[in-house]
């Protein structure tokens, strides 16, 4: 039987993937702009093999998501993002710009982060029993009952 990763392992995986996504999608700032590109966009400039190498890099996020037990629906969304990034990168001329803008690894890491946050969310403790309210109402009821008994 396969053992589920601990909460600490899931958090470590997420931290590792955030660093990986930053490196592949937004590690290089373009001077005089706020826009950043990553190593994947640079690798994608190589005709043919660059886009395939980018797809292989993107598969790392999917493999890590599988290790932490992400749902099938999330993995399918990740595959969709990878496919869009790969096919968009194949387009002549605009494909390289598309690679720089789409940032599939960042999208997939965000999907994983949302999923893990739902899984790791700590449920708030139930509210304490309202003993003070119960005692106050009991005292009020006793006073009203005692007062009515004296009057009648």
PDB file of C-alpha atoms in Angstrom:
ATOM      1  CA  UNK A   1       0.000   0.000   0.000  1.00  0.00           C
ATOM      2  CA  UNK A   2       1.342   3.412  -0.966  1.00  0.00           C
ATOM      3  CA  UNK A   3       2.006   5.752   1.942  1.00  0.00           C
ATOM      4  CA  UNK A   4       0.655   9.301   1.714  1.00  0.00           C
ATOM      5  CA  UNK A   5       3.244  12.068   2.135  1.00  0.00           C
ATOM      6  CA  UNK A   6       3.183  13.965   5.410  1.00  0.00           C
ATOM      7  CA  UNK A   7       2.098  17.576   5.704  1.00  0.00           C
ATOM      8  CA  UNK A   8       5.741  18.651   6.010  1.00  0.00           C
ATOM      9  CA  UNK A   9       6.640  16.748   2.829  1.00  0.00           C
ATOM     10  CA  UNK A  10       3.761  18.383   0.962  1.00  0.00           C
ATOM     11  CA  UNK A  11       4.851  21.832   2.106  1.00  0.00           C
ATOM     12  CA  UNK A  12       8.458  21.080   1.104  1.00  0.00           C
ATOM     13  CA  UNK A  13       7.286  19.919  -2.327  1.00  0.00           C
ATOM     14  CA  UNK A  14       5.297  23.098  -2.787  1.00  0.00           C
ATOM     15  CA  UNK A  15       8.259  25.268  -1.799  1.00  0.00           C
ATOM     16  CA  UNK A  16      10.523  23.360  -4.198  1.00  0.00           C
ATOM     17  CA  UNK A  17       8.029  23.757  -7.055  1.00  0.00           C
ATOM     18  CA  UNK A  18       7.597  27.472  -6.405  1.00  0.00           C
ATOM     19  CA  UNK A  19      11.368  27.910  -6.768  1.00  0.00           C
ATOM     20  CA  UNK A  20      11.380  25.723  -9.888  1.00  0.00           C
ATOM     21  CA  UNK A  21       8.515  27.709 -11.447  1.00  0.00           C
ATOM     22  CA  UNK A  22      10.241  30.990 -10.687  1.00  0.00           C
ATOM     23  CA  UNK A  23      13.409  29.694 -12.383  1.00  0.00           C
ATOM     24  CA  UNK A  24      11.651  28.323 -15.468  1.00  0.00           C
ATOM     25  CA  UNK A  25       9.068  31.090 -15.923  1.00  0.00           C
ATOM     26  CA  UNK A  26      10.227  34.372 -14.379  1.00  0.00           C
ATOM     27  CA  UNK A  27      13.853  34.365 -13.276  1.00  0.00           C
ATOM     28  CA  UNK A  28      15.222  36.908 -15.777  1.00  0.00           C
ATOM     29  CA  UNK A  29      13.989  40.484 -15.659  1.00  0.00           C
ATOM     30  CA  UNK A  30      13.804  42.405 -18.917  1.00  0.00           C
ATOM     31  CA  UNK A  31      15.486  45.798 -18.427  1.00  0.00           C
ATOM     32  CA  UNK A  32      13.239  48.873 -18.212  1.00  0.00           C
ATOM     33  CA  UNK A  33      10.086  46.730 -17.909  1.00  0.00           C
ATOM     34  CA  UNK A  34       8.326  44.818 -15.173  1.00  0.00           C
ATOM     35  CA  UNK A  35       8.163  41.757 -17.427  1.00  0.00           C
ATOM     36  CA  UNK A  36      10.198  38.657 -16.586  1.00  0.00           C
ATOM     37  CA  UNK A  37      11.024  35.574 -18.590  1.00  0.00           C
ATOM     38  CA  UNK A  38      12.468  32.295 -17.437  1.00  0.00           C
ATOM     39  CA  UNK A  39      14.867  29.612 -18.510  1.00  0.00           C
ATOM     40  CA  UNK A  40      12.116  27.770 -20.383  1.00  0.00           C
ATOM     41  CA  UNK A  41      11.547  30.744 -22.689  1.00  0.00           C
ATOM     42  CA  UNK A  42      15.287  30.888 -23.423  1.00  0.00           C
ATOM     43  CA  UNK A  43      15.450  27.139 -24.075  1.00  0.00           C
ATOM     44  CA  UNK A  44      12.349  27.448 -26.273  1.00  0.00           C
ATOM     45  CA  UNK A  45      14.329  29.619 -28.694  1.00  0.00           C
ATOM     46  CA  UNK A  46      16.115  26.484 -29.917  1.00  0.00           C
ATOM     47  CA  UNK A  47      14.117  25.283 -32.945  1.00  0.00           C
ATOM     48  CA  UNK A  48      12.330  21.971 -32.373  1.00  0.00           C
ATOM     49  CA  UNK A  49      14.229  20.613 -29.387  1.00  0.00           C
ATOM     50  CA  UNK A  50      13.664  23.715 -27.274  1.00  0.00           C
ATOM     51  CA  UNK A  51       9.913  23.210 -27.073  1.00  0.00           C
ATOM     52  CA  UNK A  52      10.358  19.500 -26.355  1.00  0.00           C
ATOM     53  CA  UNK A  53      12.855  20.341 -23.582  1.00  0.00           C
ATOM     54  CA  UNK A  54      10.338  22.825 -22.150  1.00  0.00           C
ATOM     55  CA  UNK A  55       7.692  20.090 -22.108  1.00  0.00           C
ATOM     56  CA  UNK A  56      10.070  17.762 -20.269  1.00  0.00           C
ATOM     57  CA  UNK A  57      10.797  20.508 -17.713  1.00  0.00           C
ATOM     58  CA  UNK A  58       7.062  21.052 -17.240  1.00  0.00           C
ATOM     59  CA  UNK A  59       6.587  17.337 -16.606  1.00  0.00           C
ATOM     60  CA  UNK A  60       8.553  17.738 -13.362  1.00  0.00           C
ATOM     61  CA  UNK A  61       5.672  19.692 -11.807  1.00  0.00           C
ATOM     62  CA  UNK A  62       3.239  16.962 -12.872  1.00  0.00           C
ATOM     63  CA  UNK A  63       5.451  14.209 -11.414  1.00  0.00           C
ATOM     64  CA  UNK A  64       5.684  16.047  -8.093  1.00  0.00           C
ATOM     65  CA  UNK A  65       1.913  16.570  -8.099  1.00  0.00           C
ATOM     66  CA  UNK A  66       1.475  12.820  -8.584  1.00  0.00           C
ATOM     67  CA  UNK A  67       3.794  12.122  -5.639  1.00  0.00           C
ATOM     68  CA  UNK A  68       1.747  14.240  -3.240  1.00  0.00           C
ATOM     69  CA  UNK A  69      -1.495  12.621  -4.374  1.00  0.00           C
ATOM     70  CA  UNK A  70      -3.187  15.387  -6.343  1.00  0.00           C
ATOM     71  CA  UNK A  71      -6.640  14.579  -7.712  1.00  0.00           C
ATOM     72  CA  UNK A  72      -7.171  13.420 -11.283  1.00  0.00           C
ATOM     73  CA  UNK A  73      -9.018  16.640 -12.175  1.00  0.00           C
ATOM     74  CA  UNK A  74      -6.062  18.804 -11.115  1.00  0.00           C
ATOM     75  CA  UNK A  75      -3.622  16.612 -13.047  1.00  0.00           C
ATOM     76  CA  UNK A  76      -5.794  16.921 -16.162  1.00  0.00           C
ATOM     77  CA  UNK A  77      -5.740  20.723 -15.833  1.00  0.00           C
ATOM     78  CA  UNK A  78      -1.968  20.572 -15.496  1.00  0.00           C
ATOM     79  CA  UNK A  79      -1.718  18.431 -18.632  1.00  0.00           C
ATOM     80  CA  UNK A  80      -3.920  20.936 -20.450  1.00  0.00           C
ATOM     81  CA  UNK A  81      -1.609  23.794 -19.426  1.00  0.00           C
ATOM     82  CA  UNK A  82       1.419  21.801 -20.556  1.00  0.00           C
ATOM     83  CA  UNK A  83      -0.226  21.028 -23.896  1.00  0.00           C
ATOM     84  CA  UNK A  84      -1.197  24.650 -24.512  1.00  0.00           C
ATOM     85  CA  UNK A  85       2.333  25.785 -23.660  1.00  0.00           C
ATOM     86  CA  UNK A  86       3.897  23.155 -25.922  1.00  0.00           C
ATOM     87  CA  UNK A  87       1.596  23.724 -28.904  1.00  0.00           C
ATOM     88  CA  UNK A  88       1.761  27.510 -28.523  1.00  0.00           C
ATOM     89  CA  UNK A  89       5.543  27.326 -28.497  1.00  0.00           C
ATOM     90  CA  UNK A  90       5.540  25.431 -31.798  1.00  0.00           C
ATOM     91  CA  UNK A  91       3.975  28.365 -33.666  1.00  0.00           C
ATOM     92  CA  UNK A  92       6.501  30.078 -35.928  1.00  0.00           C
ATOM     93  CA  UNK A  93       7.683  33.526 -34.765  1.00  0.00           C
ATOM     94  CA  UNK A  94       4.955  34.148 -32.147  1.00  0.00           C
ATOM     95  CA  UNK A  95       5.604  30.832 -30.385  1.00  0.00           C
ATOM     96  CA  UNK A  96       8.632  32.148 -28.530  1.00  0.00           C
ATOM     97  CA  UNK A  97       6.687  35.161 -27.285  1.00  0.00           C
ATOM     98  CA  UNK A  98       3.832  32.845 -26.299  1.00  0.00           C
ATOM     99  CA  UNK A  99       6.284  30.698 -24.301  1.00  0.00           C
ATOM    100  CA  UNK A 100       7.450  33.772 -22.411  1.00  0.00           C
ATOM    101  CA  UNK A 101       3.915  34.935 -21.625  1.00  0.00           C
ATOM    102  CA  UNK A 102       1.923  31.746 -20.889  1.00  0.00           C
ATOM    103  CA  UNK A 103       4.081  30.441 -17.976  1.00  0.00           C
ATOM    104  CA  UNK A 104       2.642  26.913 -17.682  1.00  0.00           C
ATOM    105  CA  UNK A 105       4.851  25.911 -14.744  1.00  0.00           C
ATOM    106  CA  UNK A 106       3.657  28.852 -12.670  1.00  0.00           C
ATOM    107  CA  UNK A 107       0.046  28.011 -13.531  1.00  0.00           C
ATOM    108  CA  UNK A 108       0.542  24.358 -12.601  1.00  0.00           C
ATOM    109  CA  UNK A 109       2.308  25.207  -9.355  1.00  0.00           C
ATOM    110  CA  UNK A 110      -0.592  27.506  -8.477  1.00  0.00           C
ATOM    111  CA  UNK A 111      -3.051  24.668  -9.178  1.00  0.00           C
ATOM    112  CA  UNK A 112      -1.034  22.414  -6.873  1.00  0.00           C
ATOM    113  CA  UNK A 113      -0.831  25.126  -4.215  1.00  0.00           C
ATOM    114  CA  UNK A 114      -4.602  25.642  -4.201  1.00  0.00           C
ATOM    115  CA  UNK A 115      -5.192  21.905  -4.007  1.00  0.00           C
ATOM    116  CA  UNK A 116      -2.741  21.440  -1.130  1.00  0.00           C
ATOM    117  CA  UNK A 117      -4.103  24.446   0.751  1.00  0.00           C
ATOM    118  CA  UNK A 118      -7.533  22.818   0.645  1.00  0.00           C
ATOM    119  CA  UNK A 119      -6.057  19.519   1.834  1.00  0.00           C
ATOM    120  CA  UNK A 120      -3.901  21.054   4.561  1.00  0.00           C
ATOM    121  CA  UNK A 121      -6.470  23.550   5.783  1.00  0.00           C
ATOM    122  CA  UNK A 122      -6.884  23.335   9.499  1.00  0.00           C
ATOM    123  CA  UNK A 123     -10.501  23.248  10.505  1.00  0.00           C
ATOM    124  CA  UNK A 124     -11.285  25.838  13.142  1.00  0.00           C
ATOM    125  CA  UNK A 125     -12.220  24.310  16.489  1.00  0.00           C
ATOM    126  CA  UNK A 126     -15.926  24.243  17.246  1.00  0.00           C
ATOM    127  CA  UNK A 127     -17.130  27.196  19.293  1.00  0.00           C
ATOM    128  CA  UNK A 128     -17.228  26.513  23.042  1.00  0.00           C
ATOM    129  CA  UNK A 129     -20.541  25.656  24.625  1.00  0.00           C
ATOM    130  CA  UNK A 130     -22.274  28.883  25.756  1.00  0.00           C
ATOM    131  CA  UNK A 131     -22.300  28.051  29.474  1.00  0.00           C
ATOM    132  CA  UNK A 132     -22.515  31.692  30.545  1.00  0.00           C
ATOM    133  CA  UNK A 133     -25.570  32.269  28.372  1.00  0.00           C
ATOM    134  CA  UNK A 134     -27.212  29.095  29.678  1.00  0.00           C
ATOM    135  CA  UNK A 135     -26.531  30.058  33.310  1.00  0.00           C
ATOM    136  CA  UNK A 136     -27.753  33.605  32.723  1.00  0.00           C
ATOM    137  CA  UNK A 137     -30.988  32.436  31.119  1.00  0.00           C
ATOM    138  CA  UNK A 138     -31.496  29.859  33.899  1.00  0.00           C
ATOM    139  CA  UNK A 139     -31.037  32.558  36.539  1.00  0.00           C
ATOM    140  CA  UNK A 140     -33.434  34.871  34.702  1.00  0.00           C
ATOM    141  CA  UNK A 141     -36.003  32.074  34.429  1.00  0.00           C
ATOM    142  CA  UNK A 142     -35.616  31.295  38.162  1.00  0.00           C
ATOM    143  CA  UNK A 143     -36.085  34.971  39.091  1.00  0.00           C
ATOM    144  CA  UNK A 144     -39.177  35.300  36.911  1.00  0.00           C
ATOM    145  CA  UNK A 145     -40.626  32.052  38.283  1.00  0.00           C
ATOM    146  CA  UNK A 146     -39.848  33.085  41.888  1.00  0.00           C
ATOM    147  CA  UNK A 147     -41.362  36.526  41.316  1.00  0.00           C
ATOM    148  CA  UNK A 148     -44.518  35.071  39.824  1.00  0.00           C
ATOM    149  CA  UNK A 149     -44.789  32.626  42.729  1.00  0.00           C
ATOM    150  CA  UNK A 150     -44.643  35.491  45.255  1.00  0.00           C
ATOM    151  CA  UNK A 151     -47.193  37.540  43.343  1.00  0.00           C
ATOM    152  CA  UNK A 152     -49.686  34.745  42.924  1.00  0.00           C
TER     153      UNK A 152
END
